[in-house]
Amino acid sequence: MAPSLSPIRSHHVAVIGAGAAGLVAARELRREGHSVVVFERQKQVGGTWIYTDHTEPDPLSVDPTRSVVHSSVYGSLRTNLPRECMGYRDFPFVDRSGESVSRDPRRFPSHGEVLAYLQNFAKEFAIEEMVRFETSVLKVAPASEEGTGKWRIESTANEKRDRRDEIYDAVVVCNGHYIEPRLAKIPGISSWPGKEMHSHNYRVPEPFKDQVVVLIGNSASADDISRDIARVAKEVHVAGRSNAADTFIKRSGYSNLWMHPMIERVHENGSVLFQNGKTISVDVIMHCTGYKYHFPFLETSGSVTVDDNRVGPLYKDVFPPAFAPWLSFVGIPWKVVPFPMFELQSKWIAGVLSGRIPLPSKENMMKEIRTLYSTLEAEGIAKRYTHQMGITQFEYSNWLASQCGCPETEEWRKEMYLTTGMRKRAHPETYRDEWEDHHLVSQAYQDFSLYT
Ligand SMILES: Cc1cc2nc3c(=O)[nH]c(=O)nc-3n(C[C@H](O)[C@H](O)[C@H](O)COP(=O)(O)OP(=O)(O)OC[C@H]3O[C@@H](n4cnc5c(N)ncnc54)[C@H](O)[C@@H]3O)c2cc1C
């Protein structure tokens, strides 16, 4: 029998990961009265925002035995959302350059500023006292075959190599999903002699000096990294699946940066043929093709799977009905404003666990998931886009807010997200330094005065 959800019960909850998702999950769980242990394999909080010069020994990151480097952040990275929009709702991401000279006051700051913000958040809410640093979770499995609802967690302290085996009432998975690369399929690649890598292992442009580089991808990273590398490389070519087959465009402002459709095939002599018929001799192919959800520690005997990058079944992207509410995930949706969404998902999980917020029956949750899958299929949307949200994120967040009794997403935040998206597409070079949504910034700061 699973533990009953009588009103306001406190549980012993494990959170996996101390990135932006795990930090706010820990705060909300403790606020609700649960006892919390956060497992974090790195030495500090911040997850993907902890920049490191290190990269993985396997540049494509496909070797399952490789030592994993968590962060995918590159040296020049600045946020692609304005700070007002990006921060948690009750801990605004405001300029704190008055507090320390090393802060970055820009509206679209560098990765170091986001890390500093997350560190401030952890300090403000005393999160670190709940975190076991340098401790990797190796296995998460139901504690017994009888389905007691409890979870067995095996972990190891990285240095000491001592394994711990513990039982928790509930597990909240916040392990991030920008670690396990997806790769493009390229005909002829096995005998192509050049260097292949994934953007996960890109840090700085210098190694690409005087080289001819092809980047595959239409994402923010392909866009940013191509410009970064074009400063030193001989030529940079971006191959995008969504570009028309005859695309051959020189990027304005650059003498050495071109856009193409996908690669048709590559050859033993080092050349690359694009679908537009252009052939060039290439030194490096970089896959900026995104990541796969990956939960190497999770053992659910097939009850929770990753199928073509669909994590499922998940009710509202959070609870697998078979284990609800004792297993949950924060941070699965993508193309979203992540931090405020993590905050609402975490409030919901905390309230459901304590019995304050009801969940539908397992059957009804499954019914809703099946309806979602059928709708996606009928609309011709591939499984791998199940968790993509974009504009629908606000309806989703507002639903979460209604469950938790919180105010809906602020209008200014929604408008700022949409306006930034439009400016990014129209002015990819300058959107981080020039903007027109000053009225939205004022509205944001009016709201922030409640918290700052
Ligand atoms: C290149 C890049 C640019 C981005 N730009 C933006 C942006 O501009 N704005 C924005 O809002 N978002 C951006 N994002 C999205 C970003 O991922 C989210 O903002 C957010 O940081 C994700 O937080 P998370 O906690 O889900 O995951 P992560 O930050 O990845 O944290 C997961 C944590 O789990 C730990 N962990 C994993 N497995 C284990 C284990 N087995 N045992 C113990 N600990 C474990 C990791 O060490 C890590 O600390 C960007 C992402 C990338 C990759």
Short mmCIF file of C-alpha atoms and ligand atoms in Angstrom, two decimals, residues 16-22 39-42 46-49 70 72-74 77-81 86 135-137 174-179 291 297 330-331 338-339 342, ligand 1:
data_model
loop_
_atom_site.label_atom_id
_atom_site.label_comp_id
_atom_site.label_asym_id
_atom_site.label_seq_id
_atom_site.Cartn_x
_atom_site.Cartn_y
_atom_site.Cartn_z
CA ILE A 16 18.37 14.68 -7.36
CA GLY A 17 20.36 17.69 -8.57
CA ALA A 18 21.11 21.17 -7.20
CA GLY A 19 20.68 23.13 -10.43
CA ALA A 20 17.96 25.74 -10.91
CA ALA A 21 15.27 23.03 -10.66
CA GLY A 22 16.61 21.17 -7.63
CA PHE A 39 21.99 14.87 -3.92
CA GLU A 40 24.47 16.81 -6.05
CA ARG A 41 27.44 15.25 -7.76
CA GLN A 42 29.26 18.55 -8.31
CA GLY A 46 24.15 25.91 -10.10
CA GLY A 47 24.10 22.87 -12.41
CA THR A 48 24.61 23.72 -16.04
CA TRP A 49 25.57 27.34 -15.16
CA HIS A 70 27.94 18.35 -16.68
CA SER A 72 27.28 22.70 -21.74
CA VAL A 73 27.94 26.39 -21.23
CA TYR A 74 30.53 28.07 -23.49
CA LEU A 77 27.44 32.61 -23.52
CA ARG A 78 25.00 35.32 -22.56
CA THR A 79 21.39 34.51 -21.63
CA ASN A 80 18.85 34.42 -24.41
CA LEU A 81 16.11 35.71 -22.09
CA MET A 86 14.22 34.62 -16.42
CA THR A 135 27.49 12.72 -4.10
CA SER A 136 26.22 10.90 -7.19
CA VAL A 137 22.96 9.04 -7.28
CA CYS A 174 15.96 17.39 -11.20
CA ASN A 175 19.01 16.05 -13.03
CA GLY A 176 18.86 18.41 -16.05
CA HIS A 177 18.57 17.45 -19.69
CA TYR A 178 21.48 19.10 -21.48
CA ILE A 179 24.07 16.40 -20.89
CA TYR A 291 20.19 16.59 -26.11
CA PHE A 297 19.90 5.86 -12.30
CA VAL A 330 10.93 19.05 -12.41
CA GLY A 331 12.12 20.72 -15.59
CA PRO A 338 12.53 27.63 -17.06
CA PHE A 339 13.08 29.07 -13.57
CA PHE A 342 10.38 25.06 -12.03
C1 LIG B 1 23.90 26.25 -23.52
C2 LIG B 1 22.68 26.53 -22.73
C3 LIG B 1 22.15 27.81 -22.67
C4 LIG B 1 21.02 28.07 -21.92
N1 LIG B 1 20.54 29.35 -21.87
C5 LIG B 1 19.48 29.63 -21.08
C6 LIG B 1 19.03 30.99 -20.89
O1 LIG B 1 19.57 31.92 -21.47
N2 LIG B 1 18.00 31.21 -20.06
C7 LIG B 1 17.36 30.20 -19.37
O2 LIG B 1 16.45 30.47 -18.60
N3 LIG B 1 17.75 28.91 -19.55
C8 LIG B 1 18.79 28.60 -20.36
N4 LIG B 1 19.21 27.30 -20.50
C9 LIG B 1 18.43 26.23 -19.89
C10 LIG B 1 19.00 25.76 -18.55
O3 LIG B 1 19.29 24.44 -18.70
C11 LIG B 1 18.01 26.00 -17.46
O4 LIG B 1 17.94 27.40 -17.28
C12 LIG B 1 18.34 25.43 -16.10
O5 LIG B 1 19.60 25.85 -15.67
C13 LIG B 1 18.20 23.93 -16.00
O6 LIG B 1 18.27 23.61 -14.63
P1 LIG B 1 18.13 22.11 -14.12
O7 LIG B 1 18.24 22.19 -12.65
O8 LIG B 1 16.94 21.48 -14.73
O9 LIG B 1 19.37 21.33 -14.72
P2 LIG B 1 20.93 21.52 -14.49
O10 LIG B 1 21.27 22.94 -14.36
O11 LIG B 1 21.56 20.73 -15.54
O12 LIG B 1 21.19 20.84 -13.06
C14 LIG B 1 21.10 19.45 -12.86
C15 LIG B 1 21.97 19.10 -11.66
O13 LIG B 1 21.80 17.71 -11.38
C16 LIG B 1 23.06 17.16 -11.02
N5 LIG B 1 23.01 15.72 -11.29
C17 LIG B 1 22.73 15.11 -12.47
N6 LIG B 1 22.75 13.78 -12.34
C18 LIG B 1 23.06 13.53 -11.03
C19 LIG B 1 23.24 12.33 -10.28
N7 LIG B 1 23.11 11.12 -10.82
N8 LIG B 1 23.57 12.45 -8.96
C20 LIG B 1 23.70 13.67 -8.37
N9 LIG B 1 23.54 14.84 -9.05
C21 LIG B 1 23.22 14.76 -10.36
C22 LIG B 1 24.04 17.90 -11.90
O14 LIG B 1 25.35 17.86 -11.40
C23 LIG B 1 23.45 19.31 -11.91
O15 LIG B 1 23.99 20.12 -10.89
C24 LIG B 1 20.35 27.02 -21.23
C25 LIG B 1 20.89 25.72 -21.30
C26 LIG B 1 22.04 25.49 -22.02
C27 LIG B 1 22.58 24.08 -22.03
#
